[in-house]
Amino acid sequence: MKNKILIFDTTLRDGEQALIASLSVDQKLRIARQLARLNVDIIEAGFPVSSPGDFESVSTIAREIEGPIICGLARAIEKDILTCAKALKGAKRPRIHTFIGTSAIHTEKKLRKSEEDIIEMVKTHVRLARRNCDDVEFSAEDAGRTGVDFLCRIVEQAIEAGASTINIPDTVGYTTPEHFAGIIDQLFNRVPNIDKAVLSVHCHNDLGMATANSLTAVSHGVRQIECTVNGIGERAGNAALEEIVMALKVRQDLFHVQTDVNTKEIMRTSKLIREICNMPVQPNKAIVGSNAFSHSSGIHQDGVLKAKKTYEIMTPQSVGLKENRMNLTGRSGSHMVRSRLLDLGYSEKEIENSQFYDKFKELADKKGRVYDDDLIALMESKSSDDLKDVFTLEYLNVASGKSTVPTATARILVDGKLFQEAACGDGAVDAATKAIDRIVGYKLTIEKYHLEAVTEGREAQGRVSIVARSAEGVFTGNGTSTDIVEASAIAYMDIVNKIARMKKFNRKLPVPPRESL
Ligand code: KIV
Ligand code: ZN
């Protein structure tokens, strides 16, 4: 236990608190199941007194989820604690987490209580929680801005009253690693019964230091970290679980501790949270961002090709990704492009004879990112005619509305002849792509659809990116327009033209497995 760090996940409580729309019981249960698979030690499932929905979520998770401790939050108020205990009734391993504000700003302005009143409230409510549950955690809210003498007294009394975990939250993300370490050191040095409890931290990210503060606390003896998946939470969020867990694993040489988290489930959990919480992750987010294992510059790609460790401190597989990604752009060196062409099945001789690198540079300058199908087209084309689009969308009309079955009519030019088809669909985009399918005759499954506004205001341009799978491989198509249905149709046409070229060259792309990112 001395070297084990308990991972307390509060995605369903602090994380959920920050979402625009609260999650349903079913959504929370799906997340809790995945957190159990990730093998966190404690799941904070919600704040039962806050709403009937939260009560039901906590009690359902308490009944259904085995493995981790299931925890509910309660203010140091009798009703909160009794409601929390009731919600946790079905749990094999329940925990009540009770808290009260302890900084001057909280006690004077929010609670309007003296320090002595606060100490009495802590004693009374920790005891009450203990009478209802064997496992009680106490948090001194805003501990980061609490006078340390008072904090030491509170912590001593909470332990005396029966709390077995003491949590020190940096509620407003105010501390810095050195400052926070000072608070932790004082608690260890001055609270006489500190060895009777596990010391925990809960850091917010307002100054971007939540992970650094949590890790520093570990170096100073803390043995529980509270965190959320993707770092979601109030304002700038909480310490990110994936950053904490991977930092402790990758820098075991510094920390000499371990967690029980199954790191191979990190990516799957992160994606589930993005999807259910409707909260995207920035591409450069540590560990789980889409660029976290991508290499773009020529120097880096060359280094990774020679030895992965030159630019990778952890493997993509260790967080549940299949492989790293080399983005082919104008910055990619000839070494990298050659290696990708070899992967696509071209021989050294074919590559040598093709003057591939000059052609690649020209294409990358025009397109930005170069995909596998672009490389194949570049190798196979005998003249610029070979690269021209086979299908041209000449006309698209879509009817949709509240009491209208979405219907689309498309007209496409193929070899100088116009073809027209109409189709109904589940929505305007579905109808449009079905009408296109009827003309081109390809069987396609859309795997990803992403829409973003590229300009602001009512006349905003929408950029649509579609990933679709066919017998020839998985293709990405992009389209931009002020009309999102049109942008979608352009992206879809981009894909069908790529497939047409693959068919013409009699080539297939290596098909990535469905679950790879
Ligand atoms: O940030 C905070 O102080 C909290 C407590 C309730 C632990 O979320
Ligand atoms: Zn918090």
Short mmCIF file of C-alpha atoms and ligand atoms in Angstrom, two decimals:
data_model
loop_
_atom_site.label_atom_id
_atom_site.label_comp_id
_atom_site.label_asym_id
_atom_site.label_seq_id
_atom_site.Cartn_x
_atom_site.Cartn_y
_atom_site.Cartn_z
CA MET A 1 0.00 0.00 0.00
CA LYS A 2 2.89 2.33 0.76
CA ASN A 3 3.75 2.63 -2.91
CA LYS A 4 0.26 2.40 -4.34
CA ILE A 5 -1.53 5.55 -5.46
CA LEU A 6 -5.31 5.33 -5.21
CA ILE A 7 -7.04 6.80 -8.25
CA PHE A 8 -10.28 8.52 -7.26
CA ASP A 9 -12.25 9.33 -10.39
CA THR A 10 -14.69 12.24 -10.13
CA THR A 11 -15.68 12.47 -13.82
CA LEU A 12 -19.29 11.66 -12.90
CA ARG A 13 -19.42 14.31 -10.16
CA ASP A 14 -16.99 17.23 -10.65
CA GLY A 15 -16.78 16.51 -14.41
CA GLU A 16 -20.51 16.19 -14.91
CA GLN A 17 -21.12 19.36 -12.88
CA ALA A 18 -19.44 21.36 -15.68
CA LEU A 19 -21.47 20.01 -18.61
CA ILE A 20 -24.11 22.11 -20.34
CA ALA A 21 -26.66 19.27 -20.12
CA SER A 22 -26.65 16.78 -17.27
CA LEU A 23 -26.25 13.10 -18.10
CA SER A 24 -29.01 10.50 -17.88
CA VAL A 25 -28.83 7.56 -15.47
CA ASP A 26 -28.10 5.29 -18.42
CA GLN A 27 -25.25 7.45 -19.70
CA LYS A 28 -23.71 7.60 -16.23
CA LEU A 29 -23.98 3.85 -15.87
CA ARG A 30 -22.16 3.33 -19.20
CA ILE A 31 -19.38 5.63 -18.01
CA ALA A 32 -19.18 3.90 -14.61
CA ARG A 33 -18.87 0.49 -16.35
CA GLN A 34 -15.95 1.79 -18.39
CA LEU A 35 -14.31 3.34 -15.29
CA ALA A 36 -14.53 -0.07 -13.63
CA ARG A 37 -12.85 -1.59 -16.72
CA LEU A 38 -10.17 1.10 -16.46
CA ASN A 39 -9.79 -0.20 -12.92
CA VAL A 40 -9.90 3.04 -10.96
CA ASP A 41 -10.03 2.55 -7.20
CA ILE A 42 -12.90 4.89 -6.38
CA ILE A 43 -15.76 6.20 -8.54
CA GLU A 44 -17.41 9.36 -7.26
CA ALA A 45 -20.80 8.69 -8.82
CA GLY A 46 -22.57 11.95 -7.98
CA PHE A 47 -24.06 14.29 -5.39
CA PRO A 48 -27.27 12.49 -4.33
CA VAL A 49 -29.02 15.37 -2.57
CA SER A 50 -28.57 17.70 -5.55
CA SER A 51 -31.42 16.22 -7.65
CA PRO A 52 -33.64 13.13 -7.90
CA GLY A 53 -31.75 12.23 -11.11
CA ASP A 54 -28.39 12.34 -9.32
CA PHE A 55 -29.80 10.26 -6.47
CA GLU A 56 -31.01 7.63 -8.93
CA SER A 57 -27.68 7.62 -10.78
CA VAL A 58 -25.70 7.07 -7.59
CA SER A 59 -28.02 4.33 -6.35
CA THR A 60 -28.03 2.56 -9.76
CA ILE A 61 -24.23 2.68 -10.00
CA ALA A 62 -23.98 1.52 -6.36
CA ARG A 63 -26.16 -1.50 -7.17
CA GLU A 64 -24.69 -2.38 -10.55
CA ILE A 65 -20.96 -1.68 -10.46
CA GLU A 66 -18.61 -4.08 -8.76
CA GLY A 67 -14.92 -3.60 -8.11
CA PRO A 68 -14.25 0.05 -7.30
CA ILE A 69 -15.47 1.79 -4.15
CA ILE A 70 -18.61 3.78 -5.02
CA CYS A 71 -18.63 7.21 -3.45
CA GLY A 72 -21.29 9.92 -3.09
CA LEU A 73 -20.74 13.58 -2.24
CA ALA A 74 -22.48 15.33 0.68
CA ARG A 75 -22.07 18.77 2.23
CA ALA A 76 -21.52 18.75 6.00
CA ILE A 77 -25.29 18.91 6.41
CA GLU A 78 -27.45 16.18 7.99
CA LYS A 79 -29.89 15.89 5.06
CA ASP A 80 -27.04 15.55 2.54
CA ILE A 81 -25.33 12.82 4.52
CA LEU A 82 -28.48 10.78 5.15
CA THR A 83 -29.55 11.07 1.50
CA CYS A 84 -26.07 10.05 0.39
CA ALA A 85 -26.10 7.01 2.70
CA LYS A 86 -29.49 6.00 1.29
CA ALA A 87 -28.28 6.29 -2.31
CA LEU A 88 -25.23 4.15 -1.54
CA LYS A 89 -27.26 1.40 0.14
CA GLY A 90 -26.78 -1.21 -2.63
CA ALA A 91 -22.98 -0.73 -2.88
CA LYS A 92 -20.63 -3.49 -1.80
CA ARG A 93 -18.00 -0.89 -0.94
CA PRO A 94 -19.70 2.49 -0.24
CA ARG A 95 -17.96 5.73 0.71
CA ILE A 96 -19.48 9.00 1.92
CA HIS A 97 -17.46 12.05 0.92
CA THR A 98 -18.41 15.04 3.04
CA PHE A 99 -16.96 18.54 2.71
CA ILE A 100 -17.08 22.08 4.02
CA GLY A 101 -15.42 25.33 2.97
CA THR A 102 -12.47 26.20 5.20
CA SER A 103 -10.76 29.28 3.68
CA ALA A 104 -11.58 32.71 5.14
CA ILE A 105 -13.46 33.69 2.01
CA HIS A 106 -15.64 30.57 2.27
CA THR A 107 -16.22 30.61 6.03
CA GLU A 108 -16.88 34.37 6.29
CA LYS A 109 -18.67 35.16 3.04
CA LYS A 110 -20.31 31.91 1.91
CA LEU A 111 -21.03 30.12 5.20
CA ARG A 112 -20.97 33.11 7.62
CA LYS A 113 -19.52 30.93 10.38
CA SER A 114 -16.63 31.30 12.80
CA GLU A 115 -13.68 28.90 12.73
CA GLU A 116 -15.00 27.26 15.93
CA ASP A 117 -18.42 26.72 14.30
CA ILE A 118 -16.73 25.09 11.32
CA ILE A 119 -14.76 22.73 13.55
CA GLU A 120 -17.97 21.71 15.35
CA MET A 121 -19.73 21.11 12.02
CA VAL A 122 -16.86 18.93 10.82
CA LYS A 123 -16.89 16.82 14.01
CA THR A 124 -20.68 16.40 14.03
CA HIS A 125 -21.04 15.52 10.37
CA VAL A 126 -18.04 13.24 10.02
CA ARG A 127 -19.39 11.31 13.05
CA LEU A 128 -22.85 11.18 11.46
CA ALA A 129 -21.34 9.94 8.19
CA ARG A 130 -19.38 7.29 10.12
CA ARG A 131 -22.55 6.05 11.82
CA ASN A 132 -23.97 5.48 8.32
CA CYS A 133 -20.90 4.21 6.49
CA ASP A 134 -17.58 2.63 7.47
CA ASP A 135 -15.63 4.50 4.80
CA VAL A 136 -15.73 8.30 5.18
CA GLU A 137 -13.72 10.91 3.31
CA PHE A 138 -13.55 14.52 4.43
CA SER A 139 -12.58 17.46 2.19
CA ALA A 140 -11.55 20.92 3.36
CA GLU A 141 -12.93 22.88 0.42
CA ASP A 142 -10.56 25.63 -0.80
CA ALA A 143 -7.73 24.16 1.30
CA GLY A 144 -5.27 25.82 -1.12
CA ARG A 145 -6.32 29.23 0.28
CA THR A 146 -6.93 28.11 3.88
CA GLY A 147 -4.63 29.31 6.68
CA VAL A 148 -2.43 26.34 7.43
CA ASP A 149 -2.87 26.50 11.25
CA PHE A 150 -6.64 26.22 10.86
CA LEU A 151 -6.27 23.52 8.19
CA CYS A 152 -4.13 21.41 10.57
CA ARG A 153 -6.76 21.72 13.34
CA ILE A 154 -9.61 20.77 10.97
CA VAL A 155 -7.76 17.75 9.60
CA GLU A 156 -6.92 16.50 13.10
CA GLN A 157 -10.57 16.79 14.19
CA ALA A 158 -11.90 15.12 11.03
CA ILE A 159 -9.59 12.13 11.58
CA GLU A 160 -10.51 12.02 15.25
CA ALA A 161 -14.21 11.97 14.28
CA GLY A 162 -13.64 8.95 12.01
CA ALA A 163 -12.59 10.08 8.52
CA SER A 164 -10.17 7.58 6.98
CA THR A 165 -9.37 9.73 3.94
CA ILE A 166 -8.53 13.43 4.15
CA ASN A 167 -8.74 15.32 0.90
CA ILE A 168 -6.95 18.60 0.33
CA PRO A 169 -8.63 20.37 -2.60
CA ASP A 170 -7.08 23.24 -4.49
CA THR A 171 -10.63 24.23 -5.37
CA VAL A 172 -9.78 27.29 -7.45
CA GLY A 173 -6.47 26.11 -8.95
CA TYR A 174 -4.56 28.81 -7.05
CA THR A 175 -1.53 26.94 -5.79
CA THR A 176 1.78 26.19 -7.47
CA PRO A 177 3.74 22.97 -7.01
CA GLU A 178 6.12 24.46 -4.43
CA HIS A 179 3.34 26.20 -2.48
CA PHE A 180 1.18 23.06 -2.51
CA ALA A 181 4.09 20.87 -1.38
CA GLY A 182 4.54 23.25 1.59
CA ILE A 183 0.90 22.71 2.67
CA ILE A 184 1.25 18.91 2.39
CA ASP A 185 4.54 18.93 4.35
CA GLN A 186 2.95 20.95 7.17
CA LEU A 187 0.03 18.52 7.42
CA PHE A 188 2.39 15.55 7.65
CA ASN A 189 4.59 17.33 10.20
CA ARG A 190 1.99 18.99 12.41
CA VAL A 191 -1.17 16.85 12.50
CA PRO A 192 -0.54 14.29 15.28
CA ASN A 193 -2.95 11.60 13.98
CA ILE A 194 -2.16 12.05 10.25
CA ASP A 195 -0.92 8.43 10.04
CA LYS A 196 -4.50 7.23 10.74
CA ALA A 197 -5.76 8.49 7.36
CA VAL A 198 -4.88 8.43 3.67
CA LEU A 199 -4.00 11.92 2.47
CA SER A 200 -5.58 12.85 -0.88
CA VAL A 201 -5.47 15.85 -3.22
CA HIS A 202 -8.02 17.30 -5.64
CA CYS A 203 -6.53 19.96 -7.93
CA HIS A 204 -8.28 22.28 -10.34
CA ASN A 205 -6.57 23.60 -13.43
CA ASP A 206 -7.21 27.35 -13.43
CA LEU A 207 -3.51 28.16 -13.84
CA GLY A 208 -2.77 25.00 -15.83
CA MET A 209 -1.03 23.36 -12.87
CA ALA A 210 -3.51 20.69 -11.73
CA THR A 211 -1.38 17.75 -12.90
CA ALA A 212 1.90 19.27 -11.68
CA ASN A 213 0.40 20.06 -8.26
CA SER A 214 -1.05 16.54 -7.90
CA LEU A 215 2.23 14.87 -8.86
CA THR A 216 4.21 17.07 -6.48
CA ALA A 217 1.80 16.06 -3.72
CA VAL A 218 2.59 12.41 -4.49
CA SER A 219 6.31 13.14 -4.11
CA HIS A 220 5.49 14.61 -0.71
CA GLY A 221 3.63 11.52 0.54
CA VAL A 222 0.03 11.85 -0.68
CA ARG A 223 -1.49 8.48 -1.61
CA GLN A 224 -4.80 9.33 -3.31
CA ILE A 225 -5.33 11.57 -6.32
CA GLU A 226 -8.73 12.87 -7.40
CA CYS A 227 -9.00 13.43 -11.12
CA THR A 228 -11.27 13.24 -14.16
CA VAL A 229 -11.01 11.68 -17.60
CA ASN A 230 -9.89 14.26 -20.20
CA GLY A 231 -9.55 16.71 -17.27
CA ILE A 232 -13.20 17.79 -17.48
CA GLY A 233 -14.58 19.64 -14.45
CA GLU A 234 -15.54 23.04 -13.03
CA ARG A 235 -14.15 26.01 -15.04
CA ALA A 236 -10.71 24.99 -16.43
CA GLY A 237 -11.33 21.45 -15.18
CA ASN A 238 -9.65 19.01 -12.82
CA ALA A 239 -6.35 17.17 -12.97
CA ALA A 240 -6.57 14.79 -15.94
CA LEU A 241 -6.58 11.11 -14.96
CA GLU A 242 -4.67 10.06 -18.07
CA GLU A 243 -1.88 12.59 -17.39
CA ILE A 244 -1.51 11.57 -13.75
CA VAL A 245 -1.52 7.84 -14.43
CA MET A 246 0.87 7.99 -17.38
CA ALA A 247 3.25 10.41 -15.63
CA LEU A 248 3.47 8.03 -12.66
CA LYS A 249 4.07 5.11 -15.02
CA VAL A 250 6.53 6.75 -17.42
CA ARG A 251 8.49 8.45 -14.61
CA GLN A 252 8.51 5.52 -12.22
CA ASP A 253 12.22 6.29 -11.83
CA LEU A 254 11.23 9.52 -10.05
CA PHE A 255 8.04 8.62 -8.21
CA HIS A 256 8.61 4.96 -7.25
CA VAL A 257 4.86 4.34 -6.94
CA GLN A 258 2.25 2.53 -9.00
CA THR A 259 -1.47 2.65 -9.76
CA ASP A 260 -3.76 -0.26 -10.62
CA VAL A 261 -5.18 1.52 -13.67
CA ASN A 262 -5.29 -0.56 -16.83
CA THR A 263 -3.66 2.06 -19.03
CA LYS A 264 -4.65 0.21 -22.22
CA GLU A 265 -8.24 1.31 -21.49
CA ILE A 266 -7.32 5.02 -21.37
CA MET A 267 -8.09 5.85 -25.00
CA ARG A 268 -11.37 3.95 -25.04
CA THR A 269 -12.47 5.75 -21.84
CA SER A 270 -11.42 9.13 -23.18
CA LYS A 271 -13.42 8.60 -26.38
CA LEU A 272 -16.49 7.48 -24.45
CA ILE A 273 -16.39 10.62 -22.30
CA ARG A 274 -16.00 12.87 -25.38
CA GLU A 275 -18.96 11.21 -27.03
CA ILE A 276 -21.35 10.99 -24.08
CA CYS A 277 -20.44 14.36 -22.55
CA ASN A 278 -20.32 16.09 -25.93
CA MET A 279 -16.97 17.58 -24.93
CA PRO A 280 -14.27 17.41 -27.61
CA VAL A 281 -10.60 17.17 -26.69
CA GLN A 282 -8.06 19.59 -28.17
CA PRO A 283 -5.81 17.81 -30.72
CA ASN A 284 -2.64 18.60 -28.74
CA LYS A 285 -4.05 17.38 -25.39
CA ALA A 286 -1.44 15.27 -23.58
CA ILE A 287 -1.95 11.48 -23.86
CA VAL A 288 -5.42 11.48 -25.46
CA GLY A 289 -5.36 14.30 -28.08
CA SER A 290 -5.47 13.18 -31.72
CA ASN A 291 -1.94 14.52 -32.23
CA ALA A 292 -0.47 13.05 -29.03
CA PHE A 293 1.13 10.18 -30.97
CA SER A 294 1.48 11.86 -34.39
CA HIS A 295 4.76 12.97 -35.91
CA SER A 296 4.77 15.74 -38.48
CA SER A 297 8.19 17.29 -39.00
CA GLY A 298 10.68 15.63 -41.31
CA ILE A 299 13.37 15.47 -38.62
CA HIS A 300 11.03 13.81 -36.13
CA GLN A 301 9.63 11.33 -38.66
CA ASP A 302 13.13 10.37 -39.71
CA GLY A 303 14.13 9.89 -36.05
CA VAL A 304 11.07 7.74 -35.25
CA LEU A 305 11.66 5.60 -38.33
CA LYS A 306 15.18 4.89 -37.09
CA ALA A 307 14.23 4.35 -33.42
CA LYS A 308 10.80 5.11 -31.95
CA LYS A 309 12.30 6.24 -28.64
CA THR A 310 13.93 9.25 -30.29
CA TYR A 311 10.61 11.09 -30.08
CA GLU A 312 8.28 8.78 -28.09
CA ILE A 313 8.50 8.54 -24.31
CA MET A 314 5.64 6.01 -24.14
CA THR A 315 4.18 3.68 -26.71
CA PRO A 316 0.78 4.37 -28.29
CA GLN A 317 -0.11 0.76 -27.40
CA SER A 318 0.37 1.53 -23.68
CA VAL A 319 -2.69 3.81 -23.76
CA GLY A 320 -4.72 1.56 -26.04
CA LEU A 321 -3.86 2.97 -29.45
CA LYS A 322 -2.88 0.63 -32.28
CA GLU A 323 0.04 2.66 -33.59
CA ASN A 324 1.56 6.11 -33.90
CA ARG A 325 0.69 8.29 -36.87
CA MET A 326 3.03 9.89 -39.35
CA ASN A 327 1.29 12.85 -40.98
CA LEU A 328 2.59 13.26 -44.51
CA THR A 329 2.90 16.97 -45.25
CA GLY A 330 5.30 19.26 -47.08
CA ARG A 331 7.59 18.95 -44.06
CA SER A 332 7.97 15.18 -44.42
CA GLY A 333 11.36 14.03 -45.63
CA SER A 334 11.97 11.67 -48.57
CA HIS A 335 12.88 8.91 -46.11
CA MET A 336 9.39 9.00 -44.60
CA VAL A 337 7.56 9.14 -47.93
CA ARG A 338 9.66 6.24 -49.23
CA SER A 339 8.86 4.20 -46.12
CA ARG A 340 5.11 4.81 -46.57
CA LEU A 341 5.32 3.82 -50.25
CA LEU A 342 7.09 0.59 -49.25
CA ASP A 343 4.23 -0.05 -46.77
CA LEU A 344 1.77 0.47 -49.62
CA GLY A 345 3.47 -2.33 -51.56
CA TYR A 346 5.74 -0.47 -53.99
CA SER A 347 9.20 -1.87 -54.64
CA GLU A 348 12.43 0.10 -54.16
CA LYS A 349 12.84 0.09 -57.94
CA GLU A 350 9.35 1.45 -58.63
CA ILE A 351 9.92 4.17 -56.05
CA GLU A 352 13.31 5.08 -57.47
CA ASN A 353 12.02 5.34 -61.04
CA SER A 354 9.07 7.50 -60.08
CA GLN A 355 10.82 10.71 -58.97
CA PHE A 356 8.29 10.38 -56.22
CA TYR A 357 9.68 13.03 -53.93
CA ASP A 358 9.41 15.97 -56.34
CA LYS A 359 5.85 14.96 -57.18
CA PHE A 360 5.06 14.50 -53.51
CA LYS A 361 6.37 17.97 -52.61
CA GLU A 362 4.27 19.55 -55.34
CA LEU A 363 1.15 17.75 -54.15
CA ALA A 364 1.80 18.51 -50.46
CA ASP A 365 2.22 22.21 -51.26
CA LYS A 366 -1.20 22.21 -52.90
CA LYS A 367 -3.06 19.95 -50.47
CA GLY A 368 -1.41 20.26 -47.07
CA ARG A 369 -1.91 16.74 -45.75
CA VAL A 370 -1.25 13.86 -48.15
CA TYR A 371 -3.18 10.61 -47.60
CA ASP A 372 -2.36 7.07 -48.75
CA ASP A 373 -4.77 7.31 -51.68
CA ASP A 374 -3.01 10.50 -52.83
CA LEU A 375 0.31 8.65 -52.77
CA ILE A 376 -1.13 5.80 -54.82
CA ALA A 377 -2.60 8.24 -57.34
CA LEU A 378 0.77 9.95 -57.50
CA MET A 379 2.56 6.67 -58.23
CA GLU A 380 -0.01 5.25 -60.65
CA SER A 381 -0.96 8.27 -62.77
CA LYS A 382 0.57 8.40 -66.22
CA SER A 383 -0.81 11.86 -67.04
CA SER A 384 -2.73 14.63 -65.27
CA ASP A 385 -5.92 13.22 -66.82
CA ASP A 386 -5.59 10.20 -64.54
CA LEU A 387 -5.93 12.51 -61.53
CA LYS A 388 -9.09 14.24 -62.73
CA ASP A 389 -12.38 13.56 -60.96
CA VAL A 390 -14.55 10.88 -62.57
CA PHE A 391 -17.76 12.24 -60.98
CA THR A 392 -18.83 15.90 -60.90
CA LEU A 393 -21.81 17.01 -58.85
CA GLU A 394 -23.77 19.34 -61.14
CA TYR A 395 -26.94 19.81 -59.13
CA LEU A 396 -28.25 18.99 -55.67
CA ASN A 397 -31.68 19.81 -54.31
CA VAL A 398 -32.69 18.81 -50.80
CA ALA A 399 -36.09 19.14 -49.15
CA SER A 400 -36.34 18.69 -45.40
CA GLY A 401 -38.33 20.16 -42.55
CA LYS A 402 -40.47 19.35 -39.52
CA SER A 403 -43.24 17.59 -41.42
CA THR A 404 -41.33 16.65 -44.59
CA VAL A 405 -39.63 13.36 -45.35
CA PRO A 406 -36.03 14.40 -46.12
CA THR A 407 -35.57 13.93 -49.87
CA ALA A 408 -32.64 14.74 -52.17
CA THR A 409 -32.19 14.90 -55.93
CA ALA A 410 -28.63 14.75 -57.29
CA ARG A 411 -27.37 15.19 -60.83
CA ILE A 412 -23.85 13.97 -61.57
CA LEU A 413 -21.75 14.28 -64.73
CA VAL A 414 -19.91 11.08 -65.69
CA ASP A 415 -17.91 10.91 -68.93
CA GLY A 416 -19.87 13.80 -70.45
CA LYS A 417 -23.27 12.28 -69.59
CA LEU A 418 -25.66 13.51 -66.89
CA PHE A 419 -27.28 11.05 -64.48
CA GLN A 420 -30.02 11.96 -62.05
CA GLU A 421 -31.40 10.13 -59.02
CA ALA A 422 -33.53 10.94 -55.97
CA ALA A 423 -33.59 9.35 -52.52
CA CYS A 424 -35.19 9.74 -49.10
CA GLY A 425 -33.15 9.50 -45.89
CA ASP A 426 -33.05 9.88 -42.13
CA GLY A 427 -32.01 13.48 -42.59
CA ALA A 428 -30.95 15.86 -45.36
CA VAL A 429 -27.32 14.63 -45.42
CA ASP A 430 -28.40 10.99 -45.43
CA ALA A 431 -30.80 11.63 -48.33
CA ALA A 432 -28.09 13.47 -50.31
CA THR A 433 -25.48 10.73 -49.89
CA LYS A 434 -28.06 8.05 -50.80
CA ALA A 435 -28.95 9.89 -54.02
CA ILE A 436 -25.21 10.07 -54.86
CA ASP A 437 -24.81 6.34 -54.06
CA ARG A 438 -27.57 5.48 -56.53
CA ILE A 439 -25.68 7.18 -59.34
CA VAL A 440 -22.12 6.07 -58.58
CA GLY A 441 -23.13 2.54 -57.51
CA TYR A 442 -20.53 2.16 -54.71
CA LYS A 443 -21.20 0.53 -51.36
CA LEU A 444 -19.96 2.89 -48.65
CA THR A 445 -20.28 2.96 -44.88
CA ILE A 446 -19.77 6.31 -43.18
CA GLU A 447 -17.59 5.76 -40.09
CA LYS A 448 -17.06 9.36 -38.99
CA TYR A 449 -18.81 12.62 -39.73
CA HIS A 450 -17.37 15.84 -38.38
CA LEU A 451 -18.75 19.32 -38.88
CA GLU A 452 -17.11 22.52 -37.72
CA ALA A 453 -17.69 26.20 -38.36
CA VAL A 454 -14.66 27.77 -40.02
CA THR A 455 -15.95 31.33 -39.94
CA GLU A 456 -18.22 33.07 -37.44
CA GLY A 457 -21.80 34.38 -37.51
CA ARG A 458 -24.96 33.42 -39.40
CA GLU A 459 -23.15 33.12 -42.72
CA ALA A 460 -20.52 30.86 -41.19
CA GLN A 461 -18.80 28.44 -43.53
CA GLY A 462 -19.10 24.85 -42.39
CA ARG A 463 -16.29 22.38 -42.99
CA VAL A 464 -17.36 18.76 -43.16
CA SER A 465 -14.96 15.88 -42.90
CA ILE A 466 -16.21 12.36 -43.62
CA VAL A 467 -14.42 9.05 -43.15
CA ALA A 468 -16.02 6.21 -45.13
CA ARG A 469 -15.15 2.57 -45.66
CA SER A 470 -15.51 0.70 -48.95
CA ALA A 471 -14.04 -2.46 -50.45
CA GLU A 472 -11.11 -0.30 -51.65
CA GLY A 473 -10.22 0.95 -48.16
CA VAL A 474 -11.01 3.75 -45.72
CA PHE A 475 -11.09 7.24 -47.23
CA THR A 476 -11.31 10.77 -45.85
CA GLY A 477 -13.17 13.46 -47.78
CA ASN A 478 -13.49 17.16 -47.02
CA GLY A 479 -15.96 19.81 -48.14
CA THR A 480 -16.60 23.45 -47.26
CA SER A 481 -19.69 25.57 -47.93
CA THR A 482 -22.06 28.00 -46.19
CA ASP A 483 -24.66 25.22 -46.61
CA ILE A 484 -23.80 22.22 -44.45
CA VAL A 485 -25.69 19.73 -46.64
CA GLU A 486 -23.74 20.97 -49.64
CA ALA A 487 -20.47 20.79 -47.66
CA SER A 488 -21.37 17.19 -46.78
CA ALA A 489 -22.13 16.32 -50.41
CA ILE A 490 -18.80 17.83 -51.53
CA ALA A 491 -16.94 15.77 -48.90
CA TYR A 492 -18.80 12.65 -49.99
CA MET A 493 -18.00 13.33 -53.67
CA ASP A 494 -14.34 13.74 -52.67
CA ILE A 495 -14.49 10.17 -51.34
CA VAL A 496 -16.30 8.64 -54.32
CA ASN A 497 -13.74 10.21 -56.66
CA LYS A 498 -10.90 8.75 -54.58
CA ILE A 499 -12.55 5.33 -54.83
CA ALA A 500 -13.01 5.77 -58.59
CA ARG A 501 -9.26 6.44 -58.92
CA MET A 502 -8.40 3.37 -56.82
CA LYS A 503 -10.63 1.24 -59.05
CA LYS A 504 -9.02 2.70 -62.16
CA PHE A 505 -5.55 1.88 -60.82
CA ASN A 506 -6.82 -1.48 -59.59
CA ARG A 507 -5.47 -0.73 -56.12
CA LYS A 508 -6.75 -1.04 -52.57
CA LEU A 509 -5.68 0.83 -49.44
CA PRO A 510 -4.44 -1.17 -46.48
CA VAL A 511 -7.65 -1.26 -44.42
CA PRO A 512 -7.13 -0.11 -40.82
CA PRO A 513 -8.94 -2.13 -38.17
CA ARG A 514 -12.28 -0.60 -37.16
CA GLU A 515 -11.22 0.31 -33.62
CA SER A 516 -7.96 2.06 -34.55
CA LEU A 517 -8.02 5.85 -34.19
O1 KIV B 1 -13.05 21.45 -5.80
C1 KIV B 1 -13.48 21.08 -4.70
O2 KIV B 1 -13.15 21.61 -3.65
C2 KIV B 1 -14.44 19.98 -4.70
C3 KIV B 1 -14.76 19.40 -3.36
C4 KIV B 1 -16.21 19.12 -3.21
C5 KIV B 1 -13.92 18.20 -3.12
O3 KIV B 1 -14.88 19.53 -5.74
ZN ZN B 2 -13.55 20.13 -7.45
#
